[in-house]
Coordinates of C-alpha atoms in Angstrom, one line a residue:
Chain K
M1 CA 20.0 19.5 -6.8
N2 CA 19.7 16.3 -8.8
P3 CA 19.4 17.2 -12.5
T4 CA 17.1 14.3 -13.2
A5 CA 14.7 15.2 -10.4
T6 CA 11.0 15.2 -11.4
S7 CA 8.3 17.7 -10.7
I8 CA 4.9 16.5 -9.8
K9 CA 1.6 18.1 -10.5
L10 CA -1.9 17.0 -9.4
T11 CA -4.9 18.5 -10.7
N12 CA -8.5 18.0 -9.5
C13 CA -7.5 14.7 -7.7
A14 CA -10.2 13.2 -5.6
K15 CA -10.9 9.8 -4.2
T16 CA -14.3 8.1 -3.5
F17 CA -14.2 4.6 -2.4
A18 CA -16.6 1.9 -3.5
D19 CA -18.7 2.2 -0.3
G20 CA -19.2 5.9 -1.1
T21 CA -16.9 7.5 1.4
Q22 CA -15.0 10.4 0.0
A23 CA -11.5 10.0 1.4
L24 CA -10.1 12.8 -0.7
K25 CA -12.0 16.1 -1.8
P26 CA -10.8 17.4 -5.2
L27 CA -7.4 18.9 -4.7
N28 CA -4.4 20.4 -6.7
L29 CA -0.8 20.0 -5.6
T30 CA 2.4 21.0 -7.2
V31 CA 5.9 19.5 -6.1
K32 CA 8.9 21.2 -7.5
A33 CA 11.7 18.9 -8.7
G34 CA 14.0 17.9 -5.9
E35 CA 11.6 19.1 -3.2
T36 CA 10.8 17.2 -0.1
I37 CA 7.0 17.5 0.7
V38 CA 5.5 16.2 4.0
L39 CA 1.9 15.3 4.0
L40 CA 0.9 16.0 7.5
G41 CA -2.4 15.4 9.3
P42 CA -4.3 13.2 11.8
S43 CA -5.3 9.6 10.7
G44 CA -8.1 9.5 8.3
C45 CA -7.3 12.9 6.8
G46 CA -6.6 11.5 3.4
K47 CA -2.7 11.9 3.4
T48 CA -2.1 8.0 2.7
T49 CA -4.8 8.0 0.0
L50 CA -3.1 11.0 -1.7
L51 CA 0.3 9.3 -1.6
R52 CA -1.3 6.1 -3.0
I53 CA -2.8 8.1 -5.8
I54 CA 0.6 9.6 -6.5
A55 CA 2.2 6.1 -6.5
G56 CA -0.4 4.7 -8.7
L57 CA -1.9 2.2 -6.1
E58 CA -5.2 3.9 -6.2
A59 CA -6.8 5.5 -9.2
T60 CA -8.0 9.2 -8.8
D61 CA -11.6 9.7 -9.4
Q62 CA -12.8 10.7 -12.9
G63 CA -11.4 14.2 -13.8
G64 CA -8.3 14.1 -11.8
E65 CA -4.8 14.1 -13.4
I66 CA -1.3 13.3 -12.4
Y67 CA 1.7 14.7 -14.2
F68 CA 5.4 13.8 -13.7
N69 CA 7.4 16.6 -15.3
Q70 CA 5.1 17.4 -18.2
Q71 CA 4.1 13.8 -18.8
N72 CA 0.5 12.6 -17.9
M73 CA 0.8 9.6 -15.6
T74 CA -2.9 9.3 -14.7
S75 CA -3.5 6.1 -16.5
I76 CA 0.1 4.6 -16.1
A77 CA 0.3 1.6 -13.7
I78 CA 2.5 1.9 -10.7
E79 CA 5.1 -0.6 -12.2
K80 CA 5.8 1.9 -15.0
R81 CA 6.1 5.1 -13.0
N82 CA 9.6 4.5 -11.8
I83 CA 9.0 5.4 -8.3
G84 CA 10.6 4.1 -5.0
M85 CA 8.3 3.5 -2.0
V86 CA 8.8 2.8 1.6
F87 CA 6.0 1.3 3.5
Q88 CA 5.0 1.6 7.0
S89 CA 5.6 -2.1 7.7
Y90 CA 8.6 -2.0 5.2
A91 CA 7.0 -4.8 3.2
L92 CA 10.5 -6.6 2.6
F93 CA 10.2 -9.9 0.8
P94 CA 10.7 -12.6 3.5
N95 CA 11.7 -15.2 0.9
M96 CA 14.8 -13.1 -0.1
S97 CA 18.0 -12.0 1.7
V98 CA 18.7 -8.4 2.3
A99 CA 20.9 -8.3 -0.9
Q100 CA 18.2 -9.9 -3.0
N101 CA 15.7 -7.4 -1.6
I102 CA 17.8 -4.4 -2.6
V103 CA 18.5 -5.6 -6.1
Y104 CA 14.9 -6.9 -6.8
G105 CA 13.9 -3.7 -8.7
L106 CA 17.2 -3.9 -10.6
K107 CA 16.7 -7.5 -11.7
I108 CA 13.1 -6.6 -12.8
R109 CA 14.8 -3.8 -14.9
K110 CA 17.2 -6.3 -16.3
L111 CA 20.3 -4.5 -15.4
K112 CA 23.6 -6.2 -16.3
P113 CA 24.9 -8.5 -13.4
Q114 CA 27.9 -6.1 -13.1
A115 CA 25.9 -3.1 -12.9
I116 CA 23.6 -4.8 -10.2
K117 CA 26.6 -5.8 -8.1
Q118 CA 28.0 -2.3 -8.2
R119 CA 24.7 -0.7 -7.3
L120 CA 24.1 -3.2 -4.5
D121 CA 27.6 -2.3 -3.0
E122 CA 26.9 1.3 -3.3
M123 CA 23.6 0.9 -1.5
L124 CA 24.9 -1.1 1.3
E125 CA 27.7 1.3 1.9
M126 CA 25.3 4.3 1.8
M127 CA 22.9 2.8 4.4
Q128 CA 25.8 1.2 6.3
I129 CA 24.5 -2.2 6.2
E130 CA 27.3 -4.1 4.5
A131 CA 27.4 -6.7 7.3
L132 CA 23.8 -7.5 6.8
A133 CA 23.8 -8.3 3.1
H134 CA 23.3 -12.0 3.4
R135 CA 21.0 -12.0 6.4
R136 CA 17.4 -13.1 6.2
I137 CA 14.8 -10.4 6.8
D138 CA 13.4 -12.1 9.9
Q139 CA 17.0 -11.7 11.4
L140 CA 16.9 -8.0 11.2
S141 CA 15.8 -5.4 13.8
G142 CA 13.2 -2.7 13.1
G143 CA 15.8 0.0 12.3
Q144 CA 17.8 -2.4 10.1
R145 CA 14.6 -3.3 8.1
Q146 CA 14.0 0.4 7.7
R147 CA 17.5 0.9 6.1
V148 CA 16.9 -2.1 3.8
A149 CA 13.5 -0.8 2.8
L150 CA 15.1 2.6 2.0
A151 CA 18.1 1.1 0.1
R152 CA 15.7 -1.0 -1.9
A153 CA 13.5 1.9 -2.8
I154 CA 16.4 4.1 -3.8
A155 CA 18.5 1.4 -5.6
V156 CA 16.2 1.8 -8.7
R157 CA 17.1 5.5 -8.9
P158 CA 13.5 6.5 -8.8
N159 CA 12.0 9.6 -10.2
L160 CA 10.0 10.1 -7.0
L161 CA 10.5 8.7 -3.5
L162 CA 7.5 8.1 -1.5
L163 CA 7.6 7.3 2.1
D164 CA 4.5 6.2 4.0
E165 CA 4.9 6.8 7.8
P166 CA 8.3 4.9 7.7
L167 CA 9.2 5.7 11.2
T168 CA 6.0 4.9 13.0
A169 CA 7.0 1.3 13.8
L170 CA 10.1 2.3 15.6
D171 CA 10.8 3.3 19.2
A172 CA 11.3 6.9 20.0
S173 CA 15.1 7.1 20.2
L174 CA 15.7 5.2 17.0
R175 CA 13.0 7.3 15.4
D176 CA 15.0 10.4 16.1
R177 CA 18.1 9.1 14.8
L178 CA 16.7 7.6 11.6
R179 CA 14.7 10.9 11.2
S180 CA 18.1 12.9 10.8
E181 CA 19.6 10.1 8.7
I182 CA 16.6 10.2 6.3
S183 CA 16.9 14.1 6.1
E184 CA 20.5 14.0 5.3
L185 CA 19.8 11.3 2.7
L186 CA 17.1 13.2 1.0
Q187 CA 19.3 16.3 0.9
K188 CA 22.2 14.3 -0.6
L189 CA 20.2 12.5 -3.2
G190 CA 18.0 15.5 -4.3
I191 CA 15.2 13.2 -5.3
T192 CA 11.7 14.7 -5.4
S193 CA 10.2 13.0 -2.2
I194 CA 6.8 12.9 -0.5
Y195 CA 6.7 11.8 2.9
V196 CA 3.5 11.0 4.9
T197 CA 3.4 11.3 8.7
H198 CA 1.1 12.3 11.6
D199 CA 4.0 13.4 13.6
Q200 CA 4.5 17.2 13.4
S201 CA 8.2 17.0 14.6
E202 CA 9.0 14.7 11.8
A203 CA 7.3 16.9 9.4
M204 CA 9.1 20.0 10.7
A205 CA 12.5 18.3 10.5
L206 CA 12.3 16.8 7.0
A207 CA 10.1 19.1 4.9
D208 CA 11.0 21.8 2.5
R209 CA 7.2 22.4 2.5
I210 CA 4.5 20.9 4.8
V211 CA 1.1 20.1 3.3
V212 CA -1.4 20.0 6.3
M213 CA -4.4 17.9 5.6
D214 CA -7.7 17.4 7.3
E215 CA -10.8 15.6 6.3
G216 CA -9.7 15.0 2.9
R217 CA -8.7 18.5 2.2
I218 CA -5.4 20.5 2.0
V219 CA -5.8 23.1 4.8
Q220 CA -2.4 24.8 4.3
I221 CA 0.8 24.5 2.4
G222 CA 3.9 26.3 3.6
S223 CA 7.4 26.0 4.9
P224 CA 7.7 24.5 8.4
Y225 CA 8.4 28.0 9.8
D226 CA 5.3 29.4 8.1
I227 CA 3.1 26.5 9.3
Y228 CA 4.3 26.9 12.8
H229 CA 4.3 30.6 13.2
R230 CA 1.6 31.7 10.6
P231 CA -1.0 28.8 10.8
K232 CA -4.0 29.5 8.7
N233 CA -6.5 28.4 11.2
E234 CA -6.9 26.9 14.8
F235 CA -6.7 23.4 13.4
V236 CA -3.2 23.9 11.9
A237 CA -2.1 25.9 15.0
N238 CA -3.1 23.0 17.2
F239 CA -1.8 20.4 15.1
V240 CA 1.7 21.5 14.7
G241 CA 2.3 22.5 18.3
N242 CA 0.6 23.7 21.4
V243 CA -1.3 26.9 21.5
N244 CA -3.0 29.0 24.0
Q245 CA -6.0 31.4 23.6
H246 CA -5.0 34.9 24.9
P247 CA -7.2 35.5 27.8
H248 CA -7.4 39.3 27.6
V249 CA -7.5 40.0 23.9
F250 CA -11.2 39.7 22.8
N251 CA -12.6 40.3 19.5
T252 CA -15.4 38.5 17.9
D253 CA -13.8 38.5 14.4
Y254 CA -10.4 37.3 15.5
L255 CA -9.0 34.6 17.6
T256 CA -5.8 35.5 19.4
L257 CA -3.4 32.7 20.2
F258 CA 0.1 32.4 21.4
R259 CA 2.5 29.5 21.7
P260 CA 3.8 28.4 25.2
E261 CA 7.3 29.3 24.5
D262 CA 6.3 32.9 23.3
A263 CA 4.9 33.8 26.8
E264 CA 7.3 35.6 29.2
I265 CA 7.1 35.5 32.8
V266 CA 7.6 39.3 33.9
E267 CA 7.3 41.5 36.9
P268 CA 3.7 42.1 38.0
S269 CA 3.8 45.8 36.6
K270 CA 4.8 44.7 33.2
G271 CA 2.3 41.8 32.9
E272 CA -0.7 41.6 30.8
F273 CA -2.4 39.2 33.0
E274 CA -1.9 37.2 36.1
A275 CA -2.2 33.4 36.5
K276 CA -1.9 30.8 39.1
I277 CA 0.4 27.8 38.7
M278 CA -1.6 24.7 38.7
S279 CA 1.2 22.2 37.9
V280 CA 4.8 22.3 37.0
L281 CA 6.5 19.8 34.6
F282 CA 10.3 20.2 35.0
L283 CA 12.0 18.9 31.8
G284 CA 15.5 20.0 32.5
D285 CA 16.2 22.4 29.8
K286 CA 12.8 24.1 30.3
S287 CA 9.7 24.0 32.6
R288 CA 6.2 23.5 31.4
L289 CA 3.8 25.4 33.6
T290 CA 0.0 24.8 33.5
L291 CA -1.7 28.0 34.4
D292 CA -5.2 29.1 35.5
C293 CA -6.2 32.5 34.8
G294 CA -9.8 32.3 35.3
F295 CA -10.5 31.0 31.9
K296 CA -12.2 27.8 30.9
K297 CA -9.1 26.2 29.4
P298 CA -5.8 26.2 31.2
I299 CA -2.8 28.1 29.6
Y300 CA 0.5 26.3 29.0
V301 CA 3.7 28.2 29.4
D302 CA 7.2 27.0 28.6
T303 CA 10.0 28.8 30.4
T304 CA 13.8 28.5 30.4
L305 CA 14.0 30.8 33.4
R306 CA 16.2 29.3 36.1
Q307 CA 13.6 29.6 38.8
D308 CA 12.2 26.9 40.9
F309 CA 8.4 27.3 40.2
K310 CA 6.0 25.9 42.8
T311 CA 2.3 24.9 42.3
G312 CA 0.1 27.7 43.8
M313 CA 2.4 30.5 42.9
T314 CA 0.9 33.5 41.1
I315 CA 2.9 34.8 38.2
S316 CA 2.5 37.5 35.5
I317 CA 2.5 36.9 31.8
Y318 CA 3.4 39.1 28.8
V319 CA 3.2 38.1 25.2
E320 CA 4.9 40.4 22.6
P321 CA 2.2 41.6 20.2
E322 CA 4.1 40.4 17.1
R323 CA 4.3 37.0 18.6
L324 CA 0.6 36.7 18.8
I325 CA -1.3 34.5 16.3
R326 CA -4.4 36.2 14.9
L327 CA -6.9 34.1 13.2
K328 CA -10.2 35.1 11.5
T329 CA -13.0 33.3 13.6
T330 CA -14.9 32.5 10.5
D331 CA -12.0 30.1 9.4
N332 CA -12.4 28.1 12.3
S333 CA -16.1 27.1 12.1
S334 CA -15.3 24.2 10.0
A335 CA -11.9 23.2 11.5
A336 CA -11.8 20.6 14.2
V337 CA -10.1 21.8 17.4
K338 CA -7.8 19.2 18.6
E339 CA -7.3 19.1 22.4
S340 CA -3.5 19.0 23.0
Chain R
M1 CA 5.5 -39.0 45.9
R2 CA 1.8 -38.7 45.0
N3 CA 2.7 -36.9 41.7
K4 CA 5.0 -39.7 40.8
W5 CA 2.2 -42.3 41.0
L6 CA -0.1 -40.0 39.2
F7 CA 2.4 -39.8 36.4
R8 CA 2.8 -43.6 36.3
A9 CA -0.9 -44.1 36.1
Q10 CA -1.3 -41.5 33.3
L11 CA 1.7 -43.1 31.4
I12 CA 0.1 -46.4 31.6
F13 CA -3.3 -45.3 30.6
T14 CA -1.7 -43.4 27.5
L15 CA 0.3 -46.5 26.6
L16 CA -2.8 -48.7 26.9
V17 CA -4.7 -46.3 24.6
C18 CA -1.8 -46.2 22.1
S19 CA -1.5 -50.1 22.0
F20 CA -5.2 -50.3 21.6
L21 CA -4.9 -48.3 18.3
I22 CA -1.5 -49.6 17.1
V23 CA -1.6 -53.3 17.9
P24 CA -4.4 -54.1 15.4
V25 CA -2.2 -52.2 12.7
I26 CA 0.9 -54.3 13.6
L27 CA -1.1 -57.5 13.6
S28 CA -2.6 -56.6 10.3
A29 CA 0.7 -55.8 8.8
L30 CA 2.2 -59.1 10.3
A31 CA -0.8 -61.1 8.9
G32 CA 0.1 -59.9 5.4
I33 CA 3.6 -61.4 5.7
T34 CA 2.5 -64.7 7.5
Q35 CA 2.2 -68.1 5.8
N36 CA -1.0 -68.8 7.6
F37 CA -2.6 -66.3 9.9
F38 CA -4.5 -68.8 12.0
L39 CA -1.3 -70.8 12.9
G40 CA 0.5 -67.6 13.6
I41 CA 3.9 -66.3 12.9
K42 CA 5.5 -69.5 13.6
S43 CA 4.1 -70.9 10.3
G44 CA 6.7 -68.7 8.6
I45 CA 7.2 -65.4 6.9
T46 CA 6.5 -65.0 3.3
L47 CA 6.2 -62.3 0.6
H48 CA 3.8 -64.7 -1.3
W49 CA 0.6 -62.8 -0.3
L50 CA 2.2 -59.5 -1.3
G51 CA 3.1 -61.1 -4.8
E52 CA -0.6 -62.2 -5.1
V53 CA -1.9 -58.7 -4.2
W54 CA 0.4 -57.2 -6.8
Q55 CA -0.9 -59.7 -9.4
L56 CA -4.6 -59.1 -8.5
Y57 CA -4.7 -55.4 -7.7
S58 CA -1.6 -53.6 -9.0
G59 CA -4.1 -52.0 -11.4
T60 CA -5.9 -50.3 -8.4
I61 CA -2.5 -49.0 -7.1
Y62 CA -1.6 -47.4 -10.4
L63 CA -4.9 -45.9 -10.8
S64 CA -5.0 -44.5 -7.2
L65 CA -1.5 -42.9 -7.9
L66 CA -2.7 -41.6 -11.3
I67 CA -5.8 -40.0 -9.8
A68 CA -3.9 -38.7 -6.8
I69 CA -1.4 -36.9 -9.2
W70 CA -4.1 -35.5 -11.6
C71 CA -6.1 -34.4 -8.5
L72 CA -3.0 -32.6 -7.3
I73 CA -2.4 -30.8 -10.6
A74 CA -6.1 -29.8 -10.7
T75 CA -6.2 -28.6 -7.1
L76 CA -3.0 -26.6 -7.5
A77 CA -4.2 -25.1 -10.8
I78 CA -7.6 -24.2 -9.3
G79 CA -6.9 -23.8 -5.5
V80 CA -3.8 -21.6 -5.6
P81 CA -5.3 -18.8 -7.8
A82 CA -8.5 -19.1 -6.1
A83 CA -7.0 -18.6 -2.7
Y84 CA -5.0 -15.7 -4.1
V85 CA -8.0 -13.9 -5.4
L86 CA -10.2 -14.7 -2.2
A87 CA -7.4 -13.5 0.1
K88 CA -7.3 -10.4 -2.0
Q89 CA -11.0 -9.7 -1.7
N90 CA -12.5 -8.7 1.6
G91 CA -16.1 -8.6 0.4
K92 CA -19.1 -10.6 1.4
L93 CA -19.1 -12.2 -2.0
A94 CA -15.6 -13.6 -1.5
R95 CA -16.4 -15.1 1.8
F96 CA -19.6 -16.6 0.4
I97 CA -17.5 -18.2 -2.4
E98 CA -15.0 -19.5 0.1
E99 CA -17.9 -21.2 2.1
I100 CA -19.2 -22.8 -1.0
I101 CA -15.8 -24.2 -1.9
V102 CA -15.4 -25.5 1.5
L103 CA -18.8 -27.1 1.7
P104 CA -17.7 -30.6 0.4
I105 CA -15.9 -31.0 3.8
A106 CA -19.3 -31.0 5.5
I107 CA -21.3 -33.0 3.0
P108 CA -21.0 -36.8 3.2
G109 CA -19.0 -38.2 0.3
L110 CA -21.9 -40.5 -0.6
A111 CA -24.1 -37.4 -1.0
I112 CA -21.6 -35.8 -3.3
A113 CA -21.2 -38.9 -5.3
L114 CA -25.0 -39.4 -5.7
A115 CA -25.2 -35.8 -6.9
L116 CA -22.5 -36.4 -9.5
I117 CA -24.2 -39.7 -10.7
I118 CA -27.6 -38.1 -10.9
N119 CA -26.2 -35.0 -12.9
Y120 CA -23.4 -36.5 -15.1
G121 CA -24.1 -40.2 -14.9
G122 CA -25.9 -40.1 -18.3
F123 CA -22.8 -39.2 -20.1
R124 CA -21.6 -42.8 -20.5
D125 CA -18.0 -42.4 -21.6
F126 CA -17.5 -40.0 -18.9
R127 CA -19.3 -42.1 -16.2
T128 CA -17.2 -45.3 -17.1
S129 CA -13.8 -43.4 -17.1
W130 CA -11.6 -42.7 -14.1
G131 CA -12.3 -39.1 -14.8
F132 CA -15.4 -39.5 -13.1
I133 CA -13.7 -40.4 -9.9
L134 CA -11.2 -37.7 -10.4
V135 CA -13.9 -35.1 -10.4
G136 CA -15.2 -36.4 -7.2
H137 CA -11.7 -36.3 -5.6
I138 CA -11.1 -32.8 -6.8
L139 CA -14.4 -31.5 -5.2
Y140 CA -13.4 -33.3 -2.0
T141 CA -9.9 -32.3 -1.8
L142 CA -10.0 -28.8 -3.2
P143 CA -11.1 -27.1 0.1
F144 CA -8.0 -28.5 1.9
M145 CA -5.7 -26.8 -0.7
L146 CA -7.6 -23.7 -0.7
R147 CA -7.8 -23.5 3.1
S148 CA -4.1 -24.3 3.5
V149 CA -3.0 -21.6 1.0
L150 CA -5.5 -19.0 2.2
A151 CA -4.2 -19.4 5.8
V152 CA -0.6 -18.7 4.7
L153 CA -1.6 -15.8 2.4
S154 CA -3.8 -14.2 5.3
S155 CA -0.9 -14.5 7.9
T156 CA 1.6 -12.7 5.7
N157 CA 0.9 -9.1 4.6
F158 CA 1.2 -10.4 1.0
H159 CA -1.0 -7.5 -0.2
E160 CA 1.7 -5.0 0.8
L161 CA 4.5 -7.2 -0.4
E162 CA 2.8 -7.3 -3.8
E163 CA 2.3 -3.5 -3.7
S164 CA 5.9 -2.9 -2.9
A165 CA 7.1 -5.4 -5.7
A166 CA 4.8 -3.4 -8.1
S167 CA 6.4 0.0 -6.8
L168 CA 9.8 -1.7 -7.9
G169 CA 8.5 -2.3 -11.3
A170 CA 7.4 -5.9 -11.3
S171 CA 4.4 -6.9 -13.5
F172 CA 1.6 -9.1 -12.3
W173 CA 3.1 -12.3 -13.4
Q174 CA 6.6 -11.3 -12.1
R175 CA 4.9 -10.6 -8.7
F176 CA 3.0 -13.8 -8.8
F177 CA 6.0 -16.0 -9.5
T178 CA 8.6 -14.1 -7.4
I179 CA 6.7 -12.9 -4.4
I180 CA 3.3 -14.6 -4.0
L181 CA 4.3 -18.2 -4.8
P182 CA 7.6 -18.4 -2.8
N183 CA 5.8 -16.8 0.2
A184 CA 2.8 -19.2 -0.1
K185 CA 5.1 -22.2 -0.6
S186 CA 4.6 -23.8 2.9
G187 CA 0.8 -23.6 2.5
I188 CA 0.9 -25.0 -1.1
L189 CA 3.2 -27.9 0.1
A190 CA 1.1 -28.6 3.1
G191 CA -2.0 -28.4 0.8
A192 CA -0.5 -30.7 -1.8
L193 CA 0.5 -33.5 0.8
M194 CA -3.0 -33.3 2.2
V195 CA -4.5 -33.7 -1.2
V196 CA -2.5 -36.6 -2.3
T197 CA -3.0 -38.3 1.1
L198 CA -6.9 -37.7 1.0
S199 CA -7.1 -38.7 -2.6
I200 CA -5.2 -42.1 -2.2
G201 CA -7.2 -43.0 0.9
E202 CA -10.6 -41.7 -0.3
F203 CA -13.3 -44.4 -0.2
N204 CA -16.8 -43.0 0.4
L205 CA -17.1 -41.1 -2.8
T206 CA -14.9 -43.6 -4.8
W207 CA -17.0 -46.5 -3.8
M208 CA -20.1 -44.9 -5.3
L209 CA -18.3 -43.6 -8.4
H210 CA -16.2 -46.5 -9.5
T211 CA -17.0 -49.1 -12.1
P212 CA -15.5 -52.6 -12.3
E213 CA -13.0 -51.2 -14.7
T214 CA -12.0 -48.2 -12.4
K215 CA -11.2 -49.5 -9.1
T216 CA -8.9 -47.4 -6.7
L217 CA -6.8 -48.9 -4.0
P218 CA -9.3 -48.3 -1.1
V219 CA -12.0 -49.9 -3.3
G220 CA -10.0 -52.8 -4.0
L221 CA -9.3 -53.1 -0.4
A222 CA -12.9 -53.4 0.5
D223 CA -13.2 -55.9 -2.3
S224 CA -10.4 -58.0 -0.9
Y225 CA -11.7 -57.9 2.6
A226 CA -15.1 -59.2 1.3
S227 CA -13.9 -61.8 -1.0
M228 CA -10.1 -62.9 -0.3
R229 CA -8.2 -64.7 2.2
L230 CA -7.4 -62.7 5.3
E231 CA -3.6 -62.9 4.5
V232 CA -4.2 -61.2 1.0
A233 CA -6.4 -58.4 2.5
S234 CA -3.7 -57.8 5.1
A235 CA -0.9 -57.8 2.6
Y236 CA -2.9 -55.3 0.6
T237 CA -3.3 -53.1 3.7
L238 CA 0.3 -53.3 4.4
I239 CA 0.9 -51.8 0.8
F240 CA -1.5 -49.1 1.6
F241 CA 0.4 -48.4 4.8
V242 CA 3.7 -48.2 3.0
M243 CA 2.2 -45.7 0.5
I244 CA 0.4 -43.4 2.9
I245 CA 2.6 -43.3 6.0
P246 CA 5.5 -41.5 4.4
L247 CA 3.1 -38.8 3.3
L248 CA 1.6 -38.5 6.7
I249 CA 5.0 -38.2 8.2
A250 CA 6.1 -35.5 5.6
M251 CA 3.0 -33.6 6.5
Q252 CA 3.7 -33.7 10.2
K253 CA 7.3 -32.5 9.5
L254 CA 6.1 -29.7 7.3
S255 CA 3.7 -28.4 9.8
Q256 CA 6.3 -28.4 12.5
K257 CA 8.5 -26.5 10.3
T258 CA 6.0 -23.9 9.4
N259 CA 5.0 -23.5 13.0
K260 CA 8.5 -22.8 14.0
V261 CA 9.0 -19.9 11.4

């Protein structure tokens, strides 16, 4: 871990906009030094607002407080917070070259030319963009812009790195590659980082802890493993992956769910219920079956069995009891159920 | 085959329209350097009329340039910050203010001049100074500067650029000078050329606002058309062209450049 890493504490932070809409309900959040936190949620859940409050681009409502380490930063302007920020559109300065973009924060900090040069070379090498140093911004591809934006943000050795959906503007294959690069980078740097995304796979791959948000509230905080396997309510269960309602376990107090990959296709004698295959999506490494078991909603099952499933076949399904997700139904009344 | 004829017909028509517009300009320019316009060019070419214009009207040329420069300074000082603020605000009030500032484009120059005279004509020293004309010119040219800068600012996501500069530690003034101004440069330049061109050529307003002591070039032109030999008036026009055409060409070049980017 980076010895200079900063811990973050938010207490009672809320945001009401001028038109009266409350984007963020009062919330508390602690981020440990060196930790990578991902704020995950659908658009309009308040995750970007929360990030902007931490950055200092928005002020929290009266009563909210923000601490970096033990220092109260609530009324400190963004330019004095020593953060690094990567924007969704990268916000690179079009009037400057790649190198000038990267050293912008260093020049503002009035570092000596020698130190600036050294830091620039270090950043160019780290992000593997040495060849681009003198290019203009409009001569860069999306992935290259992304690297420059990251280099610029970390060049100033920030206390805190904030990333606002940095991969959204890229195509899928590039997104996957940069995702693992960012993950490695964050590990290596050990900077406290807060990453905003609506993409659950990005959140899983990057986060030490995921903060799931919905309608301006924090719904659940936990490790990716916890969030996936022990979701607190149906909204979280649905948002971080696909989930089925178990057709045969009925209880008015509990909702019993299971994930598509936790269902086993077994011999009829061992099955809990039978279902008819409505469609088969063969993905190579696995098949996704859409099943009808006389229930309103279809059931999705992922299987790695080497069997050529056909529409219309009837199969038997078994889910191990410890793999079932049980949720108190009262928790779900307020949570929006996302159709997946 | 038919297409070829159509093309020729169109070309001829276009050339005719162009010559309809350009021939008088050329004739006028020629008249300014001809000994005697009624005898034609064979009477000889001379710079005499230009010299005469210079003697009679050089004051108006200086005054026009002086007013144009001050007008530019004022519209830069008012227009650029105003465009920045208006681009930053999305509210109804901002749009309303924008409309108000742009209003002088729609109002006849004479009406603006009349309003100025009614309201401020009583301040004698002000009324008789060229400052009075300057105020009119600023009112008239400000919308062009504002619109031009505003257009550039709204086409770049300068809001996010500024936020990212702030996140890197830049204070407001550092952001303004290192990010906002350089990125609005093309709009500022285009606006500046427009302001200078319009100010030098402005007649409507100026004709109402001027005094015998404060004549600008276009007012002097009108004066010479009314009271001087045709050759003098033409020589005067020639000087006006020489001043204004490079500005127009620069404006054209600049807009081509910005369109390409």
